[in-house]
Amino acid sequence: MDPIQLLIICAQAGMLVNLMLIAAAYMVLAERKVAAWIQGRVGPNRVGPWGLFQSFADVFKLYLKEDVVPAAADYKFHALAPIISIAVAITIYAVIPWSGPLVTIDGHSYGLAMAPQMNVAILIILAMTSVGVYGVALAGWSSNNKYSLMGGLRSAAQMISYELSMGLAVIGVVLISGSLNLVEIINSQIANGWNIMYQPVAFLIFFVTSLAETNRAPFDLPEAEPELVGGYHTEYTGMKFGLLYLAEYASMLAAGAIMATLFLGGWDMIPFVDEAALLGLAPDSIPMVVLGHITFVSKALLMVFVFIWIRWSLPRFRYDQLMNLGWKVLLPLALANIAVTGICLLLFG
Amino acid sequence: MANVKTNTEAQRLTFWERIYLPEIARGMGLTFKQMLQPTFTRQYPEERWEPEGSYRGRPVLVLEDGKERCVACGLCSRVCPALAIEVRAAETTDDKERYPEKFEINMLRCIYCGFCEEVCPEEAIVMSKDYELVFGSQEEGILGKEKLLVPVAQLRDRLEFLRQWK
Amino acid sequence: MPQLIIDGRVLEVEPGKTIIEAAFENGITIPHFCWHPALSPDGNCRMCLVTVGAHKKDSDGALLYGDDGNPEVSWFPKKQIACATPVTDGMIVDSISKETVETQNAVMEFLLINHPLDCPICDEAGQCKLQEYALVHSKGKSRFDEEKVAKDKRVQLGPNIIFDGERCISCSRCIRFADEVAKQPVLTFVGRGDKVTITTFPDTTFDSPYSMNVIDICPVGALTSMDFRFKARVWEMSFTDSVCPGCARGCNISIGVMNNEVLRTEPVTNMHVNNYWMCDHGRLAVPTIVNNNRTSGPMIRRDGVLESVTWDEAIAATVERLKSFKPQEITILGSSLASNEDNYLLAKLAKEQLQTSNIDYIQHLSHDFGDDMLRVNETAPNAIGAHTAGIAVGTNGHGVAKLVDRIKHGDVKVLVVLEDSLDDFSDELAEASAGVEALIVLTSHTNLTAKQASILLPTTVFAETEGTFTNIHHRVQHFSPAVVTKDNERLMTMKQSRWDKFGAPNDRWSSGEKRDARPAWKIIQALCVGLGANYAFGSSGDVFNDMAHHLSGFKDMSYPSLKKHQGLILGKGNSPEKEEEVYQSHVMKPA
Ligand code: SF4
Ligand code: SF4
Ligand code: SF4
Ligand code: SF4
Ligand code: FES
């Protein structure tokens, strides 16, 4: 690898991390605003116009806070847990095809995505979501607090249960697209129409499981405030708490982006329509790529909005309901979906 | 068990209700509609709310003709369920014979129940409209006579309310 | 003995009693204002109206009974006043029927016509007879639309008494008290009808040594005390039974305390000691004794100045001084101001631990304090007690009188003084005592001797601890703690006002000064233990039980029995006087 390439990749990575953190910060704001609107309130409106800088004020405050670690906590793991959580979220961002290639330098093309052409991108994503549970479980365990531990345990159980269905839901998509490469999947959708049309059940399953994987309502049992105080992050303060919090929103955006990639046609604007031809532009021209990027991000953010909207509409599941849904409904459904997809492919493919 | 009536979810709910999705969609629809409604929020420090006479804000002492009406009978102090009031009487040469040499309300104890106002035989302590109470320390929360005395002109609304409804 | 029926109860009473007395002795209270058992009946308030009748007889003289078996009664057409109608055999009295109560209600309405709406500023409120009866006998509304009569509201009747003409219900209790009990007949009614009021005869003032008792017996708040006026409402204070330390009579009193400050003293009825009364001297002295000029925190003299030290240091230093001198060089003064328990342990310290017989106490005798009512010339409360408890000159002992000479000869190296100020005995003694090598003072007040002390051990006064005094008639009487010190903070038996109960440390109204003083017996016990004794008395009660065990005079006595019988006579621990109904003019409700 020549130094220029390395430099560009580092710059790319730095940009992505920062954009992601800023995005997460604004998602926090969005969450509060949406919550406020649903409840007939105004929401944050004091810091900057329409409260736009509220999240920065919050982060600034979190930085200034004392970092309290319980005397009986395992300090090393206590500090490690937020790092794992945020690192996992960031790693997923690396394989997400944010846009097509924008520029070509020395024969390598670069877009906003870091490694869009990775062959096993889907496996990386599934692997990373599995690792994510370590962050939460460790946070709960190392705090040496029964409520935190309960939160951590719940989260571990919940993630393991829902990961299965999630993986199976993805298989449907892979069957249709015939690739684990995300760009390939997008291209096949551009050619044949979006996967959501062929795999609505898989989409539904994937959507529900990603709610559970990101610990979002109605599956936010790990932090169920009324029963567990704050769940796994009860004993976190300052920026460590901030990291756990940002990680949640970063995973949300990642989930939204993955759904956009797998089911919503990636950077395709309108299914079955060749937008480039319509606008009279070359498909790889810079305006098209930028337009595609905007489309992609809009789709991801739409999913994030739905996540938030759900949180302020639905009550939390009970633990047994959660497990029932995971094992008795989603898993059989996902299996059936694979079987049906396979048969259909055999018959009509 | 023959006469036990079961009432399971399956019996109570229709099929569509049981698969939840339509109900969830309805719920989401409701919250979405709510998002488009106007908000109720009042922008507090800029837009202040002016309470009605019936409002029970911080209890204050009525100042009339430069003197407190209070005769230091201690009934408010006795009736106060939170033990917020301390009254010390002393003699005056006025007709009312006694006045409160010390009158303190511990606003950290007060629960704004208005019992003191109700029991006062002199209509000397009334609930004001003042709802903005901020203290920098516990000591500051104990209000003495100088902070409690409010000219009767500012309390007209409440006094009228009491005349009419008490 | 005449037999009569009151409200359906058949009673047998001595002849010559009035209906109200007969009822009272048997636990029936008939509403009244002007009647007081110690005063002649006057019958002016009419509150005690009852229906009186006689059993009907037929022409043969046989008693007639109704169908239900109850006697048939021929009622007198007019209601009678219970306080001035003597009982006769066969009398039937009704004080609770609707008709009787309506009559009483009517009297109440009249009394209230001109009564001012003064309760909020009236010291009596909360223990007022008029308020009490108004609750039962009045509608809460007046039908009287005219102006009430205005009278003088601040008339000084005597040095300690202020009279409020509007509140007076003209019951004449105060006039009769002045005439009959205080024997200073200077009060009288003047004016007529609703203009009637009370005044002193020209050029006289009501300054009898017992004048302030009228404040207590006045059924309303017309008479208030110069001393206590407006200091507190009754319900804000806690009231603790105690014994007046003003003289050796030992009048039973109740001490009113608010925020750890004694505000007021009232007599408690004890027919064997003080009847219903106490003297003004005692009444005014009690708050002063407890509140003023007190010592707080132990001190040791170093380089000529008294410095504050901890209790442990002070006790250790005292023990060390006591150890470093021969017994004959130590002289101990008990005190007739201290309780039996204190003196008992001091005597034990002298006799058992130090083996010195140089022990005595200072007598407080006055020539003109006593009178033929309550006051006696012995002005310390517990001379008999100190003597009985063992503070008496032994065989080789020397009395206080010889003390000055002995100090001058250098025979006294250590002088232990309990409570007294030596200048009360003589100025020479006080002067001489400054010359001893160690002057160990256990006292509650910053008196001259306290100022001269080498080691000062602050003691509690009677109102801060539990204990007993033995009065001049050898009656052992119990007193309870009314005021909190740093030492007795957790005494569970103490009376508490609502403020005491619910006050938190940061409430200004419960932050009254708590003195750092200990009961003398506790200090003396610590000294004895330092000298090698193994005493382990946990409370005054333990000390008293030890006394009851070892001293014949206190045999069969204990705190509960003393409290129950309002005191017991020395040597007669097991034969208390017969218990009787005790009249209290008015008490706080709920008590
Ligand atoms: S409002 Fe209630 S709590 Fe407050 S001072 Fe008055 S009586 Fe006490
Ligand atoms: S009740 Fe009224 S008159 Fe009495 S002390 Fe309180 S404020 Fe004063
Ligand atoms: S005397 Fe009794 S009734 Fe009269 S004002 Fe005083 S407390 Fe009230
Ligand atoms: S002053 Fe009191 S005791 Fe004297 S007559 Fe009047 S009410 Fe009776
Ligand atoms: S008590 Fe009988 S008339 Fe007053």
Coordinates of N, CA and C in Angstrom, one line a residue, chain B residues 71-75 77-78 80-81 83 85-86 88-94 96-98 104 106 109 121-122 138-139 142, chain C residues 117-123 153-154 162 164 167 229-233 235-236 258-259 498-499 502-504 506-509:
Chain B
V71 N -51.4 39.2 64.8 CA -51.3 39.5 66.3 C -50.5 38.4 67.0
A72 N -49.8 37.6 66.2 CA -48.9 36.6 66.7 C -49.6 35.6 67.6
C73 N -50.8 35.2 67.1 CA -51.6 34.3 68.0 C -51.0 32.9 67.9
G74 N -50.2 32.6 66.8 CA -49.5 31.3 66.7 C -50.4 30.2 66.2
L75 N -51.7 30.5 65.8 CA -52.6 29.5 65.3 C -52.0 28.9 64.0
S77 N -49.0 28.7 63.1 CA -47.9 27.9 63.4 C -48.4 26.5 64.0
R78 N -49.5 26.6 64.7 CA -50.0 25.3 65.3 C -50.6 24.4 64.2
C80 N -50.0 24.4 61.0 CA -49.2 24.1 59.8 C -48.7 22.6 59.9
P81 N -49.1 21.8 59.0 CA -48.8 20.4 59.1 C -47.3 20.1 58.8
L83 N -44.9 22.2 60.0 CA -44.2 22.9 61.0 C -43.3 24.0 60.4
I85 N -43.8 27.3 60.3 CA -43.9 28.7 60.8 C -43.5 28.8 62.2
E86 N -42.7 29.8 62.5 CA -42.3 30.1 63.9 C -42.8 31.5 64.2
R88 N -43.0 34.5 67.3 CA -42.7 34.9 68.6 C -43.4 36.2 68.9
A89 N -44.2 36.3 69.9 CA -45.0 37.5 70.2 C -44.3 38.4 71.1
A90 N -44.7 39.7 71.0 CA -44.2 40.7 71.9 C -45.4 41.7 72.1
E91 N -45.3 42.5 73.1 CA -46.4 43.4 73.4 C -46.2 44.8 72.6
T92 N -47.3 45.3 72.2 CA -47.2 46.7 71.6 C -48.2 47.5 72.3
T93 N -48.1 48.8 72.1 CA -49.0 49.7 72.7 C -50.2 49.9 71.9
D94 N -50.2 49.3 70.7 CA -51.4 49.4 69.8 C -52.6 48.8 70.4
K96 N -54.2 46.3 69.3 CA -54.2 44.8 69.1 C -53.3 44.1 70.1
E97 N -52.6 44.9 71.0 CA -51.8 44.5 72.1 C -50.6 43.7 71.8
R98 N -50.7 42.7 70.9 CA -49.4 42.0 70.6 C -49.2 42.0 69.1
E104 N -41.2 33.7 61.1 CA -40.4 33.1 60.1 C -41.2 31.9 59.5
N106 N -40.3 28.8 57.1 CA -39.3 28.0 56.5 C -39.8 27.4 55.2
R109 N -39.8 23.9 54.3 CA -40.8 23.0 54.9 C -42.2 23.2 54.3
P121 N -57.2 34.2 62.3 CA -58.4 34.9 62.7 C -58.3 36.4 62.2
E122 N -57.2 36.8 61.8 CA -57.0 38.3 61.4 C -56.9 38.5 59.9
Q138 N -29.9 26.6 52.7 CA -31.0 26.3 53.5 C -31.5 27.6 54.4
E139 N -30.4 28.3 54.8 CA -30.7 29.4 55.7 C -31.6 30.5 54.9
I142 N -35.4 30.3 54.9 CA -36.2 30.7 56.0 C -36.5 32.2 55.9
Chain C
L117 N -63.6 39.0 71.4 CA -63.1 37.9 70.5 C -61.6 38.0 70.6
D118 N -61.1 37.7 71.8 CA -59.7 38.0 72.2 C -58.8 36.7 72.1
C119 N -59.5 35.6 71.9 CA -58.7 34.3 72.1 C -57.3 34.4 71.4
P120 N -57.2 34.9 70.2 CA -55.9 34.9 69.5 C -54.8 35.7 70.3
I121 N -55.2 36.6 71.1 CA -54.2 37.4 71.8 C -54.3 37.1 73.3
C122 N -55.0 36.1 73.7 CA -55.2 35.9 75.1 C -54.3 34.7 75.6
D123 N -53.6 35.0 76.7 CA -52.7 34.0 77.2 C -53.4 32.7 77.7
K153 N -58.3 47.6 79.2 CA -57.7 46.3 78.9 C -56.3 46.0 79.5
R154 N -55.7 47.1 80.0 CA -54.4 46.9 80.6 C -54.3 47.6 81.9
I162 N -51.6 41.9 85.5 CA -52.3 42.9 84.7 C -53.7 42.4 84.4
D164 N -57.5 42.6 82.5 CA -58.2 42.9 81.3 C -59.6 42.9 81.6
R167 N -62.3 40.9 79.4 CA -62.3 39.4 79.4 C -62.9 38.9 80.7
R229 N -46.5 37.2 80.3 CA -47.4 37.8 79.3 C -46.8 37.6 77.9
F230 N -47.6 36.9 77.0 CA -47.3 36.8 75.6 C -46.1 36.0 75.2
K231 N -45.5 35.4 76.2 CA -44.2 34.8 75.8 C -44.4 33.5 75.0
A232 N -45.5 32.8 75.2 CA -45.7 31.6 74.4 C -47.2 31.2 74.6
R233 N -47.7 30.5 73.6 CA -49.1 30.0 73.7 C -48.9 28.7 74.5
W235 N -50.0 25.7 74.1 CA -49.7 24.5 73.4 C -48.3 24.4 72.9
E236 N -47.6 25.5 72.9 CA -46.2 25.5 72.4 C -45.2 25.0 73.5
M258 N -40.4 26.0 76.5 CA -40.4 26.1 75.1 C -39.0 26.3 74.6
N259 N -38.7 25.6 73.5 CA -37.3 25.7 72.9 C -36.2 25.6 74.0
R498 N -45.0 19.7 70.9 CA -45.0 19.3 69.5 C -43.7 19.8 68.8
W499 N -43.2 20.9 69.2 CA -42.0 21.4 68.6 C -40.8 20.6 68.9
F502 N -41.0 17.2 66.8 CA -40.8 17.2 65.3 C -39.7 18.1 64.8
G503 N -39.1 18.8 65.7 CA -38.0 19.7 65.3 C -36.8 18.9 64.8
A504 N -36.2 19.4 63.7 CA -35.0 18.9 63.2 C -33.8 19.8 63.6
N506 N -31.8 21.5 62.1 CA -31.7 22.8 61.4 C -32.9 23.7 61.5
D507 N -33.9 23.3 62.4 CA -35.0 24.2 62.6 C -34.6 25.2 63.7
R508 N -34.8 26.5 63.4 CA -34.3 27.5 64.4 C -35.1 27.4 65.7
W509 N -36.4 26.9 65.6 CA -37.2 26.9 66.8 C -36.9 25.7 67.6

